[in-house]
Structure formats: structure tokens, C-alpha cells
Short mmCIF file of C-alpha atoms and ligand atoms in Angstrom, two decimals:
data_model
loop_
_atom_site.label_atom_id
_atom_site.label_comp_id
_atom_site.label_asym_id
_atom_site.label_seq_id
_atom_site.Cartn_x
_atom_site.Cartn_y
_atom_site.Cartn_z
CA UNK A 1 92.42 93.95 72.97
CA UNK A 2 95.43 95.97 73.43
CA UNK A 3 94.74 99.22 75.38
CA UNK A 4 97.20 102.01 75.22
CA UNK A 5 97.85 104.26 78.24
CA UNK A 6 100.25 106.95 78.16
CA UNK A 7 102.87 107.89 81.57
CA UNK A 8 103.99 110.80 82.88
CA UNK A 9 106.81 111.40 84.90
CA UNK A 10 107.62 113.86 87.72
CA UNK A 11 111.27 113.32 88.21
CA UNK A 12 113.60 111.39 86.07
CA UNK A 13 117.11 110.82 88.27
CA UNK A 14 118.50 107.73 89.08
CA UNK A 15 114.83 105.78 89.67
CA UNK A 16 112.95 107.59 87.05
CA UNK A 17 115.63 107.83 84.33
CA UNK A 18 115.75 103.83 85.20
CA UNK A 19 111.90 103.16 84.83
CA UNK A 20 111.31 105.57 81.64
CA UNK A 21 114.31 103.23 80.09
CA UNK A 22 112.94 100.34 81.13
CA UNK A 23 109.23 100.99 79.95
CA UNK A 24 110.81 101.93 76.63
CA UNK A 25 113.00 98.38 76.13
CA UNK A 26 110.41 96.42 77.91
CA UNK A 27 107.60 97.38 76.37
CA UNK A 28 106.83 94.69 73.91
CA UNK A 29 107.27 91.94 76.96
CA UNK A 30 105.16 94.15 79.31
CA UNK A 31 102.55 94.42 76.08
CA UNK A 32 102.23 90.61 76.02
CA UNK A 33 102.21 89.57 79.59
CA UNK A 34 99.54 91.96 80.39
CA UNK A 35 97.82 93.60 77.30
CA UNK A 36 98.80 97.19 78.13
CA UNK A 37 100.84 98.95 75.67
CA UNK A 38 102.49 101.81 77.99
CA UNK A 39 104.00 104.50 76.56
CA UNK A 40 105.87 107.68 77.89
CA UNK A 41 103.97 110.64 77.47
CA UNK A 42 105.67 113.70 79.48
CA UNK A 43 108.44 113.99 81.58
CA UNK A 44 108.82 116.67 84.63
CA UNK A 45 112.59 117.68 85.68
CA UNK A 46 114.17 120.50 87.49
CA UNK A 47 117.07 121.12 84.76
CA UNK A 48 116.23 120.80 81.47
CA UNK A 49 119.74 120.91 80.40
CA UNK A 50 121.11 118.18 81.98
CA UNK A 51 122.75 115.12 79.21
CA UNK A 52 119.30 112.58 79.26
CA UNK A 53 118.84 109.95 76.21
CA UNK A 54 114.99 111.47 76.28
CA UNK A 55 113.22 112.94 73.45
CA UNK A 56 113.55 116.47 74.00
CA UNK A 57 109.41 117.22 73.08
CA UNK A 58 109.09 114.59 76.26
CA UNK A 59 110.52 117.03 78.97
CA UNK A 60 109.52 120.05 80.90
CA UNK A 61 110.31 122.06 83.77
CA UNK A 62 106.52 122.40 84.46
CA UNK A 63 105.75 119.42 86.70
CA UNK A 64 101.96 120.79 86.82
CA UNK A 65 101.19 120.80 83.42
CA UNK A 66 102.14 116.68 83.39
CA UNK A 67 99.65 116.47 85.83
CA UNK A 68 97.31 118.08 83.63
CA UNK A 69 98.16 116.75 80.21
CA UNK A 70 95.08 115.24 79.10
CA UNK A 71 97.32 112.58 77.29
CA UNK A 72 98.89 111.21 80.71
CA UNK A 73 96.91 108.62 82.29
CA UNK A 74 98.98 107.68 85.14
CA UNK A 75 100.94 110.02 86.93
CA UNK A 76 104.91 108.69 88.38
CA UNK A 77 105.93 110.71 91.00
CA UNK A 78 109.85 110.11 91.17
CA UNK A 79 110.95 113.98 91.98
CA UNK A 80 111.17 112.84 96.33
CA UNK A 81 110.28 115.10 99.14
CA UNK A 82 107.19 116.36 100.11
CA UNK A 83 106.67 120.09 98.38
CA UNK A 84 105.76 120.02 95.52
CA UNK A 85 105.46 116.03 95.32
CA UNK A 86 103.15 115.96 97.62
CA UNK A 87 100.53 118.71 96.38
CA UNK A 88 101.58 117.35 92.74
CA UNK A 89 100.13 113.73 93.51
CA UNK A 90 97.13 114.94 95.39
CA UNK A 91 96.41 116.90 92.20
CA UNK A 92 96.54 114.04 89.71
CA UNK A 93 94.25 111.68 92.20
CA UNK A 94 91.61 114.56 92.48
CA UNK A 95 91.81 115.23 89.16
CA UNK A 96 91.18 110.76 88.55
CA UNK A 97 94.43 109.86 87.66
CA UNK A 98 96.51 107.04 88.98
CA UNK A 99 99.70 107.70 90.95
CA UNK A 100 102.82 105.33 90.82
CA UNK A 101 105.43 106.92 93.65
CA UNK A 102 108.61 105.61 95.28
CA UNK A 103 108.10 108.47 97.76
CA UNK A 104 108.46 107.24 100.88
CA UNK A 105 108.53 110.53 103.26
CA UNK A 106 105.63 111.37 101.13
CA UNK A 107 103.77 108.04 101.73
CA UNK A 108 105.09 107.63 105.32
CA UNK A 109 103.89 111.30 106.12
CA UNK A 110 100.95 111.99 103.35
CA UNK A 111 99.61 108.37 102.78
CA UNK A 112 96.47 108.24 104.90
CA UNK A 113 95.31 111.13 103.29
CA UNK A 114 96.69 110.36 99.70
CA UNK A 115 94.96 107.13 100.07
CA UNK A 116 91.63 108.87 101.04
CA UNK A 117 91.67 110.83 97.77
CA UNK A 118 92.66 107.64 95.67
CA UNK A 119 89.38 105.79 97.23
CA UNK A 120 87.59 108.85 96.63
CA UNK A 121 88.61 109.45 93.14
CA UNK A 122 88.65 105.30 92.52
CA UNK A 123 92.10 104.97 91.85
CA UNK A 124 95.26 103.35 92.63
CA UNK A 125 98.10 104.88 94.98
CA UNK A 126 100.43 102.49 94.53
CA UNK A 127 104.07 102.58 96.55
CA UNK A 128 106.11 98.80 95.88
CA UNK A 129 109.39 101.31 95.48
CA UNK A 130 108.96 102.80 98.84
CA UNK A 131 109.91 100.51 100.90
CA UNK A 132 112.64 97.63 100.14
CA UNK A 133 113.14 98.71 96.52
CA UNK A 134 113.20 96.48 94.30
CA UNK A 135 111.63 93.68 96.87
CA UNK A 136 107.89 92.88 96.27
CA UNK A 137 106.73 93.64 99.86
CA UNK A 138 103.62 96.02 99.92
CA UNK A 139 101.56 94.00 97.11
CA UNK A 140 102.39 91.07 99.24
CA UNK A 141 101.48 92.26 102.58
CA UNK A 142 98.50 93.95 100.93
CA UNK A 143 97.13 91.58 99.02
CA UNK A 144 98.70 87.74 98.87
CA UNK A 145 98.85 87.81 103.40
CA UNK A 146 95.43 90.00 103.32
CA UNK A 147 94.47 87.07 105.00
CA UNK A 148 96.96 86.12 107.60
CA UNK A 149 96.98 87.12 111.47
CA UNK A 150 100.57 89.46 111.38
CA UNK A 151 102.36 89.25 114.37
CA UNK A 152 105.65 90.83 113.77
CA UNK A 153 106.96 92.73 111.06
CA UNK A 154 111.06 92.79 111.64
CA UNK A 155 112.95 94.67 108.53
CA UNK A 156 116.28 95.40 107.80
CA UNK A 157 115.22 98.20 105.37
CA UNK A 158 118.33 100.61 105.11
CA UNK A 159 120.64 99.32 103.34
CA UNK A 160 123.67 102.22 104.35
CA UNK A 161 123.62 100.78 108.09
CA UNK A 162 123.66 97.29 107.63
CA UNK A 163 126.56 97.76 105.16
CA UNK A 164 128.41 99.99 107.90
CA UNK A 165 127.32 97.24 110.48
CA UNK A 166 128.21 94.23 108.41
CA UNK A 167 131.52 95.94 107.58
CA UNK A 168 132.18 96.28 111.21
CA UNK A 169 131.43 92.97 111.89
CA UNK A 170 133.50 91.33 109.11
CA UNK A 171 136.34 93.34 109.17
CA UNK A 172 136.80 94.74 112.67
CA UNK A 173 136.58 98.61 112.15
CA UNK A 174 135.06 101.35 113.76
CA UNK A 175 131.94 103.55 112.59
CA UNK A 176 134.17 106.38 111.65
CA UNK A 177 136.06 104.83 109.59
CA UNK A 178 133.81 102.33 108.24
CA UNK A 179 131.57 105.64 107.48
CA UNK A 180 134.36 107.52 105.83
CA UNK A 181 134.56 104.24 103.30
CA UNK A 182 131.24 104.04 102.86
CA UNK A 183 130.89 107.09 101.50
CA UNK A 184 133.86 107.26 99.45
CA UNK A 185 132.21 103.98 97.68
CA UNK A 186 128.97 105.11 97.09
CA UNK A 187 127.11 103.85 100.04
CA UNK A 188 126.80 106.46 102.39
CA UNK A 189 125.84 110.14 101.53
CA UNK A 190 127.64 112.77 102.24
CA UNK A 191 125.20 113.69 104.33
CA UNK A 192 124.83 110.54 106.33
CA UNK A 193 122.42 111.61 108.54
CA UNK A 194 119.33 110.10 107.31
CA UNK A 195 120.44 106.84 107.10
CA UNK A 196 123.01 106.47 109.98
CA UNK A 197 120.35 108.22 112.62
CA UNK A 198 117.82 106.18 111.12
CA UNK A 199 115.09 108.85 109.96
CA UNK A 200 115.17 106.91 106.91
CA UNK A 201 114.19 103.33 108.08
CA UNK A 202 111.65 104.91 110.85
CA UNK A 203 109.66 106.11 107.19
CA UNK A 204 109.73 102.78 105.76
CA UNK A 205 108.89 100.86 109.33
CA UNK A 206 105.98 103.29 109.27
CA UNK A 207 104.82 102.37 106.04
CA UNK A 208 105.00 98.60 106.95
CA UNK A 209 103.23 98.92 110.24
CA UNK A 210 100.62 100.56 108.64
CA UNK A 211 100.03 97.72 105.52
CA UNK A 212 100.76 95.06 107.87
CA UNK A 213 98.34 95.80 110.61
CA UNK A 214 95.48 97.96 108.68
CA UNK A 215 96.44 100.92 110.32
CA UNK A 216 97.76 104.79 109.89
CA UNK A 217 101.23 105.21 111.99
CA UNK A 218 103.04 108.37 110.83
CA UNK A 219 106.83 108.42 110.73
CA UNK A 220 107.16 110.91 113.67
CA UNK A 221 105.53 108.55 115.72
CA UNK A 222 108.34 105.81 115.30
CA UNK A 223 110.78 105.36 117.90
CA UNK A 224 114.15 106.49 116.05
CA UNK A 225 117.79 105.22 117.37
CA UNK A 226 120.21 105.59 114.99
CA UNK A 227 123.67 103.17 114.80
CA UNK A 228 126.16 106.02 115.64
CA UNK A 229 126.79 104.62 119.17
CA UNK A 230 127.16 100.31 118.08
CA UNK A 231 131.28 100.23 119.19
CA UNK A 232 133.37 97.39 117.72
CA UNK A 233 133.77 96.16 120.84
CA UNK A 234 130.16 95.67 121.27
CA UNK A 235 130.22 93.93 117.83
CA UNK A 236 132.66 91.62 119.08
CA UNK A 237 130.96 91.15 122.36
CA UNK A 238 127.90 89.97 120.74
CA UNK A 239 129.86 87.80 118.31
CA UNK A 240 131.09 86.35 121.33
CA UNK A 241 127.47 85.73 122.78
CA UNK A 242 126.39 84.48 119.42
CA UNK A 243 124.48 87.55 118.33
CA UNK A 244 124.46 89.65 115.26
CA UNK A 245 124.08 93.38 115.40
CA UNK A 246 121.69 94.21 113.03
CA UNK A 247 119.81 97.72 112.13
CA UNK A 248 116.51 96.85 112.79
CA UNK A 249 113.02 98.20 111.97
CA UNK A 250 110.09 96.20 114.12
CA UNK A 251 106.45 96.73 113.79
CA UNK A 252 104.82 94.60 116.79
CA UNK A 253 100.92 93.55 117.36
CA UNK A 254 100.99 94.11 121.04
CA UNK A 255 98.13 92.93 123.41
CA UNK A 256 95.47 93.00 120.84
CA UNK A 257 94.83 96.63 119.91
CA UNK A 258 98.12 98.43 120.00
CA UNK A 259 101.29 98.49 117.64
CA UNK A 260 104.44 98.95 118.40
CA UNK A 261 106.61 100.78 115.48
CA UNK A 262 110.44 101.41 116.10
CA UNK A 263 113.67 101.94 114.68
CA UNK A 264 117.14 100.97 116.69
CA UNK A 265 120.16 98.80 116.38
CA UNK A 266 119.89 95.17 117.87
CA UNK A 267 121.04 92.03 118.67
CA UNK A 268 119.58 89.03 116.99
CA UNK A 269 120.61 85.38 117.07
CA UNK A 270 123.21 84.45 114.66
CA UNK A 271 120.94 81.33 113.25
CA UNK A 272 118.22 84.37 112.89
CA UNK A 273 117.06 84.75 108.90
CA UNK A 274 118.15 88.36 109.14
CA UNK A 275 121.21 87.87 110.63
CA UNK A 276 123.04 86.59 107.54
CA UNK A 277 121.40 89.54 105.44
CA UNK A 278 124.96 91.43 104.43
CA UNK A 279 126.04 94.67 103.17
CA UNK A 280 123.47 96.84 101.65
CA UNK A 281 121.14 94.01 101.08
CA UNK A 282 117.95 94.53 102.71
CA UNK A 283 114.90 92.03 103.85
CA UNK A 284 111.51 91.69 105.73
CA UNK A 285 111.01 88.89 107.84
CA UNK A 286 106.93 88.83 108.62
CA UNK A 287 105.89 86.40 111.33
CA UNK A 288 102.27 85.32 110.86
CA UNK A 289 99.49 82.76 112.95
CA UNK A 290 98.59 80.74 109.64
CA UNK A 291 101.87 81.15 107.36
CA UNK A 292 104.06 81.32 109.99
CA UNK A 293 107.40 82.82 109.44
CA UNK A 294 107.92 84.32 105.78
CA UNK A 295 111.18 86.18 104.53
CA UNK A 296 111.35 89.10 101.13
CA UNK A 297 114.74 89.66 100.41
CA UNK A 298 116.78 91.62 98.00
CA UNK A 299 118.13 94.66 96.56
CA UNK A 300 116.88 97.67 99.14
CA UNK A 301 117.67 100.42 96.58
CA UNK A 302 119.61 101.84 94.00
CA UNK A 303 118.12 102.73 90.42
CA UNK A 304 117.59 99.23 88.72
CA UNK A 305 116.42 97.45 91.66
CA UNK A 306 113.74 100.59 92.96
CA UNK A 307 112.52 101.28 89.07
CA UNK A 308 111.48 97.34 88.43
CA UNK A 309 109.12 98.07 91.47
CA UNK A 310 107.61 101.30 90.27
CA UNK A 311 107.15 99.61 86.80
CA UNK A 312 105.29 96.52 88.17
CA UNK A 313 102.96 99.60 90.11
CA UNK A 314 102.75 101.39 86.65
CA UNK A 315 101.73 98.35 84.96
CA UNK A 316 99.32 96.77 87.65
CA UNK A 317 97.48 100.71 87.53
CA UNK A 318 97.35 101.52 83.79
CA UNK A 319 95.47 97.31 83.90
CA UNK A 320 93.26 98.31 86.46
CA UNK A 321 92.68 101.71 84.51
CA UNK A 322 91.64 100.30 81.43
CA UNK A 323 89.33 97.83 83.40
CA UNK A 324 87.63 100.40 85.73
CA UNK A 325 89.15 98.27 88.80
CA UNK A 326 91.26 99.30 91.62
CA UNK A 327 93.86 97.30 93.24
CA UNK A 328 94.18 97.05 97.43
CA UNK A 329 92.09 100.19 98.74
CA UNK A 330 94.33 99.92 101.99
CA UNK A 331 92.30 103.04 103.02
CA UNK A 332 90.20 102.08 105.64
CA UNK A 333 92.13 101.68 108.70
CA UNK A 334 91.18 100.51 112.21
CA UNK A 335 93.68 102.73 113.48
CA UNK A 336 95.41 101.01 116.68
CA UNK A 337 97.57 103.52 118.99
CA UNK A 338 101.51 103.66 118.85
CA UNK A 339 102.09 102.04 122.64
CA UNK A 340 105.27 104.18 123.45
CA UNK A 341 108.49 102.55 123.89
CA UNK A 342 108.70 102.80 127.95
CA UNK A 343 105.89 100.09 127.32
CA UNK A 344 107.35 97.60 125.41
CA UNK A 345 109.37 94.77 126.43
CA UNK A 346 112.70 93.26 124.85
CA UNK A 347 115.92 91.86 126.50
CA UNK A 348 118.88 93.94 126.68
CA UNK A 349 122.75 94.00 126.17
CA UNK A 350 124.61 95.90 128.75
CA UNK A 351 128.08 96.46 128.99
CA UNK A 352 129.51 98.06 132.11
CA UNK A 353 133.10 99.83 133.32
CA UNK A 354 132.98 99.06 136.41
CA UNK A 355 136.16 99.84 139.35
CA UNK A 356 137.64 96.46 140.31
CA UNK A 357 136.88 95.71 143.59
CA UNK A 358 134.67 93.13 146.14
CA UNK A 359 131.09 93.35 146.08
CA UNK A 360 130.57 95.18 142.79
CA UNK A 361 128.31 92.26 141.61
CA UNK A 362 125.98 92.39 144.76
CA UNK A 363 125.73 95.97 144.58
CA UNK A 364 124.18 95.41 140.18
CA UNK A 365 122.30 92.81 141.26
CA UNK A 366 120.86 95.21 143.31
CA UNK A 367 120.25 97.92 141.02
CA UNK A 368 118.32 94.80 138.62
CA UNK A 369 116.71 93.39 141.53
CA UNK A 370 115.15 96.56 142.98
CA UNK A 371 113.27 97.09 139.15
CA UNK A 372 112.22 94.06 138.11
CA UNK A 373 114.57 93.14 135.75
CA UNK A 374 116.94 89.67 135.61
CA UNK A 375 119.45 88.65 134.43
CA UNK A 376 120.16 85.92 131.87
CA UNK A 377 123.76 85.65 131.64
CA UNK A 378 127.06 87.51 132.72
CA UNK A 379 130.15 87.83 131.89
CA UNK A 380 132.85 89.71 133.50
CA UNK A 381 136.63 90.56 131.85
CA UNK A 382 139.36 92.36 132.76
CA UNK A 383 140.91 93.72 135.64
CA UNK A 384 142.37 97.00 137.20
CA UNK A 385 141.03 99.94 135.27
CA UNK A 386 139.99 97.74 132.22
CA UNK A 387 137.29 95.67 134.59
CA UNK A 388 133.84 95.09 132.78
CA UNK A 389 130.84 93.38 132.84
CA UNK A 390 128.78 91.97 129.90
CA UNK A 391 125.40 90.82 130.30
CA UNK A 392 122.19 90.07 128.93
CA UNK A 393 118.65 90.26 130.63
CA UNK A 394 115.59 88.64 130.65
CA UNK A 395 112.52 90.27 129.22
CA UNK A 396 111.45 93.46 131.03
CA UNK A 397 109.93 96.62 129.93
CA UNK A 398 111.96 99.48 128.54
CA UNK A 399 111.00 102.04 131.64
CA UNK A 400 111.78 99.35 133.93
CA UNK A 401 115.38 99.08 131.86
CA UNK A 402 115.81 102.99 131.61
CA UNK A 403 114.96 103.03 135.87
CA UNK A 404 117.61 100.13 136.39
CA UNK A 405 120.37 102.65 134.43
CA UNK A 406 119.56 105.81 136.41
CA UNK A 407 120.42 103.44 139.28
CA UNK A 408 123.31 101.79 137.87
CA UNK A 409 125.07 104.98 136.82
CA UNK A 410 124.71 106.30 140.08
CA UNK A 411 126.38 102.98 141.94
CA UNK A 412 130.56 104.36 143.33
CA UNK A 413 131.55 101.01 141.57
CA UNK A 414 129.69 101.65 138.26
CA UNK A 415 132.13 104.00 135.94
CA UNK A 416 130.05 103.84 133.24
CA UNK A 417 127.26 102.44 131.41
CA UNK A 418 128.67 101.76 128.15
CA UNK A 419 126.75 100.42 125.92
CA UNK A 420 122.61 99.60 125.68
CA UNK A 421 121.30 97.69 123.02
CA UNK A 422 117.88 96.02 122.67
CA UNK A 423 118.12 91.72 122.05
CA UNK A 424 115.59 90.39 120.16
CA UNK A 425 114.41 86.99 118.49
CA UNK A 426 114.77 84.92 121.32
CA UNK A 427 112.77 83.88 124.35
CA UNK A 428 108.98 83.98 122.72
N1 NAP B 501 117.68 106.18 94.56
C1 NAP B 501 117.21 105.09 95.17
O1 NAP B 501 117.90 104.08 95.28
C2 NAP B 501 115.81 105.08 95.73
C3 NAP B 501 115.32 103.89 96.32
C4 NAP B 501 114.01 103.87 96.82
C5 NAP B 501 113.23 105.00 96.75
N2 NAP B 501 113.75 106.14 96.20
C6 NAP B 501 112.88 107.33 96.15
O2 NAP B 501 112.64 107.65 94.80
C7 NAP B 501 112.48 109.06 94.68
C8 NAP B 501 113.46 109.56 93.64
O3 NAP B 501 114.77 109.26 94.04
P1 NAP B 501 116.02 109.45 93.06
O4 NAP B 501 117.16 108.80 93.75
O5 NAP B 501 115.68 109.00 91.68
O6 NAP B 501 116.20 111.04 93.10
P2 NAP B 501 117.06 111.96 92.13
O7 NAP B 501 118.08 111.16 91.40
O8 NAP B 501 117.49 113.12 92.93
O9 NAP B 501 115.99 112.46 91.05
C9 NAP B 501 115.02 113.41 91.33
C10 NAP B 501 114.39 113.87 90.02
O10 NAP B 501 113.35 114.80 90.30
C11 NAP B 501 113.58 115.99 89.53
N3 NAP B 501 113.05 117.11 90.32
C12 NAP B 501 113.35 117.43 91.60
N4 NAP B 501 112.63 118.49 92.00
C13 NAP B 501 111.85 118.85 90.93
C14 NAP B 501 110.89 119.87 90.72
N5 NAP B 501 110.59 120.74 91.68
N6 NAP B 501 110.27 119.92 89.50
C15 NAP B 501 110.58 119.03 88.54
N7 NAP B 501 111.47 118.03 88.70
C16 NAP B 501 112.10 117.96 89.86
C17 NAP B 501 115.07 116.07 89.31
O11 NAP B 501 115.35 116.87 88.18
P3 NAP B 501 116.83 116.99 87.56
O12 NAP B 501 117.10 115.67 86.90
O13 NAP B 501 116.75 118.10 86.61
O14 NAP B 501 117.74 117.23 88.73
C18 NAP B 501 115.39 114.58 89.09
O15 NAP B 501 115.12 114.21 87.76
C19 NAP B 501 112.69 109.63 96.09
O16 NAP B 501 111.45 109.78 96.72
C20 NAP B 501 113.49 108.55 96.79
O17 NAP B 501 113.30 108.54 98.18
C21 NAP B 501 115.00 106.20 95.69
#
């Protein structure tokens, strides 16, 4: 038996405009691969005037009164942000009523208690768009690996920065410029800020940490560094050294009971998975004790990509609707501490000005020695005023890395530390 159920949009821009178009051409295929004949009931936007290829009796400025239409039986929340979105949603699940969002400040900020009300009310939440657009990721972390052991959770999930990273790598330039290009093209905002500082990513990391390990982890608890300060040179260096610079988000199972959640630039193998993942493409490498090492990868964003997600949510909750089920409840969490970043333990990329002289290698070694830390492998160029040295480390822990810098910085023959950035993939 086909069973109708009617949408309703809150926001129709460049995801919703993309789902309401493709629910209307797709709707015969979606009718017979899963016996739900979906419809498009009402459609929330801020400017009714605006040129949209929507019935006109569809729209409204009223985003409330979608929530309450008794016709609308599962509520897409596409507007962004968290006022009204986020009081919007909470009032459809109270009120019973499924809620499809690509929302992922919402989810990364609101979800634990979003999720409470959807178990309360017995209904979906469902967020595939949030993170990785159009990749299926959550469903698969939630439900096909609900049984797998996850170790490590390593994303590139921005899709801005590793197109101004892989730009710099290809082609040489320098984050200005690259930037500047970026935006003119379309893949930078104007406002770059939430991508470049990485704000954005430390949302989505926080929504993965949380599915992958059955916890809550709130995007103000994830360690943020953005890729303002990755120099060409650095780029080069690691080509060099046979790294990659990616922009990385890494959700670690650390010792048992804590998680580790965090957001920076780094340097990864260049025979790692995610190292060959170019331009704005973004992917999800998941490292597990039974299925071992699994990679999602795809299109991170952008209208089509994001809206084929939020369909496949609108279609798996208007199913479960119409059969009184309820997909992944993901709403009981064991809720394992952030361990803060001093605490956790990577290799690191240093590069050094240091003043030309005798002895300026016994007096680093020092500065490592003294905290713990060694080092892997060195390199030094130069001479005169251009003298540097490269080098990697071997694991340590961040404090005893940020301890070894105060000392380095204040070393006559250190001119500056010039560049710090975190290694990973290798020696596990
Ligand atoms: N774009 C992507 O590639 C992408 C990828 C993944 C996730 N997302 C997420 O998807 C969501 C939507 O993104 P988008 O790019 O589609 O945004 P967008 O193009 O700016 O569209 C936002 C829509 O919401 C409407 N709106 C905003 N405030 C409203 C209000 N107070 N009342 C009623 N309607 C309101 C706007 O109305 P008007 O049309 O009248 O302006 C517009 O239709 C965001 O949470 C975003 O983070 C986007």
C-alpha cells in the first residue's frame, strides 16, 4: 500500500530549493523503491518575492505555521543557524513530527537535547546533510558500524581549506592569494572566516565524535586551529619529507573512556587515503577493531550533493512514519570527557630560523631533551641569515611540545619558531 505523507520546508536556498526539486522529479522513483508517495506541502522563506519555480499557495513567510500545518508530516529544516531553527525544530518534535535538518551548528550545538525530544516524542531527528554533504556517513556510523569497536575518526570535512591547501600544494601559491581566488570562484566566502579558522569543521568533527563513540561533545569543546598560518614553504617542506598537508578533523578513543575531538592543519603520509583527497572534495576515513580501516568519500557540499542527503533522511522518516518505527535513537549516550589537547600525543613538524653558528644543534637538543620529546629526523638548510632547521619528532604529548617551544624561543641561537604543525598517521 502506498502511503502518502506530505513535507514541509523551513528554508528553500541553495539545499532546500535543491531537495523540494528533487522530491518533485523524483517522486515516482522514490514512490517505487520505497512505497512512500512524498509530496510538498508548505514551504517557509524569509522573502517571498524572490524568482522560485514554486507554487505560490506553497510558500510563506510564517515558518511557525509549517510547523503547525496539520497537513505536514515531516518537518525540513533548511533555513541554518540556530534562532529560530532551533526553537522551530524543537517545536515540530514536541508537537510528534519528524525533523529532516542539514543544520549542523544546530545539531553540533542543540543535538543532545533535540535528540532527547525526538526519543521522547518517538521520532526521527535525522542529520545525513550535516556533515559531508552529500556522503552517506551518519546512517553508516549509526547504524551499518553500530557494531564495530571505532578507534579513530579522521575527516577532511571542509571542503574551502582543502581546496586552498590542495591549491597551495599543486600550484605553489600562498594563502592570500590562493584565498583571494578562491573566493572569486565560488569557493571561499566572502567572509572566510568560518571555514579558513575552522569553526566550521570543529561542528562537523563534533557531530562525528559524538555518532562514532555514543557520546555528546559540543562544538565549543573542540580544539579549533584554523589553516591561516600553513606557509608554502611549509607545504614544500613536507612535500619534501613525503607528507601532505591536509585540514584535518580527528575524533580519537583515548585510553578507554575519554575522546579526543579536534580541528587543525596536519601532516599525513603521502600514501595516506586522505592525502590524495583534492580540492573541495571531502572524506572520512574511520579506523575500526573488526572492519578495520573504512573510507566515505565525495562531494562535501554544495546544493545537489547536500539535498540527495536530506532526501534519503526525508524518505527513510516519512517510512518509518507510516510504520510507527524509528530509525537510530542515537540518544542515549555514555558520555566520555573531552581529554584536553595538552593531553594528547601526536608527532610534530617544526621549522626553525635559527643564527648560523657552532653549537646551535647541542643547544635544541637540549631544549627536546630537557622535556621529553625526540627527535625523528632533521634537516638543516641554508646558511648566513637564511639558516634553518626542519624536523620531525617522535610521539610526545602536546604540553610537553608547547614546554619544549617556550624553551626553544628563548635559546640566543633560536630566531624564531616558525612553523608548528601536528604529524599524524604514522608510528601506531
Ligand atoms: N549550501 C551547502 O552546500 C550546504 C552544505 C551542507 C549543509 N548546509 C546547511 O544547510 C542549511 C541551509 O543552507 P543553504 O546553503 O541552503 O542556505 P541559504 O541558501 O541561505 O538558504 C536559507 C533559506 O532559509 C530561508 N530563511 C532564512 N531565515 C528564515 C526565517 N527566519 N524564516 C523563514 N525562512 C528563512 C531563506 O529564505 P530566502 O530564500 O527568502 O532568503 C532561504 O530560503 C544550513 O544549515 C547549512 O549549514 C548547506
Amino acid at each position: 500500500v502506498v502511503q502518502q505523507v506530505k513535507v514541509g520546508f523551513l528554508g528553500c536556498g541553495t539545499v532546500g530549493s535543491e531537495a523540494v526539486r528533487i522530491l518533485r522529479d523524483r517522486s515516482d522513483a522514490i514512490r517505487r523503491y520505497t512505497g512512500v508517495d512524498l509530496g510538498v506541502a508548505r514551504v517557509a522563506v524569509r522573502d517571498p518575492g524572490k524568482d522560485r519555480d514554486l507554487p505560490s499557495d506553497w510558500l510563506t513567510t510564517d515558518a511557525e505555521s509549517v510547523v503547525a500545518d496539520p497537513e505536514v508530516a515531516v518537518v525540513v529544516e533548511l533555513m541554518g543557524g540556530l534562532d529560530p531553527a532551533g526553537e522551530l525544530v524543537a517545536a515540530a518534535l514536541r508537537s510528534g513530527k519528524p525533523v529532516v535538518t542539514a543544520n549542523k551548528e544546530l545539531v553540533s550545538k542543540r543535538g543532545g537535547e533535540l535528540l532527547d525530544l525526538a526519543e521522547k516524542a518517538n521520532v526521527d531527528f535525522l542529520f545525513e546533510a550535516a556533515v559531508g554533504g552529500g556522503i552517506p556517513l551518519i546512517r553508516p556510523i549509526a547504524e551499518s558500524l553500530a557494531g564495530e569497536d571505532i578507534r579513530r575518526v579522521m575527516g577532511i570535512v571542509n571542503g574551502t581549506t582543502n581546496y586552498i591547501l590542495t591549491r597551495m600544494t599543486e600550484e605553489g601559491g600562498s594563502f592570500d592569494d590562493i584565498l583571494a581566488d578562491a573566493q572569486r570562484l565560488g569557493y571561499a566566502e566572502a567572509d572566510p572566516s568560518a571555514d579558513v579558522d575552522g569553526h566550521d569543521a570543529a561542528q562537523k568533527a563534533a557531530i562525528l565524535a559524538s555518532l562514532a563513540f555514543g557520546t555528546r561533545v559540543h562544538a565549543d569543546d573542540v580544539f579549533t586551529e584554523g589553516i591561516r598560518g600553513v606557509s608554502g614553504e611549509d607545504i614544500e617542506m613536507a612535500r619534501r619529507l613525503g607528507y601532505v598537508v591536509k585540514p584535518l578533523a580527528v575524533c580519537e578513543f583515548v585510553d578507554g573512556d575519554e575522546v579526543s575531538v579536534r580541528v587543525h592543519p596536519a601532516m599525513l603520509p603521502d600514501t595516506h587515503p586522505l592525502a590524495n583527497v583534492r580540492l573541495s572534495m571531502n572524506a572520512v576515513f574511520v579506523e575500526g577493531t573488526s572492519a578495520g580501516e573504512q573510507m566515505f568519500y565525495g562531494a562535501g557540499a554544495g546544493g545537489g550533493p547536500t539535498a540527495i542527503a536530506v532526501v534519503g533522511d526525508i524518505v527513510d522518516a516519512a517510512r518509518n512514519l507510516v510504520q510507527g518505527a524509528r530509525g537510530p535513537h542515537m540518544s542515549r549516550p555514555a558520555l566520555h570527557p573531552v581529554r584536553d589537547i595538552t593531553r594528547i600525543d601526536n608527532e610534530f613538524y617544526l621549522r626553525l630560523e635559527v643564527v648560523d653558528r657552532p653549537g646551535v644543534l647541542a643547544a635544541l637538543a637540549g631544549a627536546f631533551g630537557d622535556n621529553g620529546v625526540s627527535i625523528k629526523s632533521l634537516i638543516q638548510e641554508g646558511h648566513g641569515d637564511d639558516a634553518e632547521i626542519v624536523l620531525v619528532t617522535h610521539t610526545c604529548a602536546e604540553s610537553d611540545m608547547r614546554e619544549t617551544l617556550v624553551e626553544l624561543a628563548s635559546l640566543d641561537s633560536v630566531e624564531e619558531v616558525a612553523a608548528v604543525i601536528r604529524v599524524l598517521g604514522e608510528d601506531e
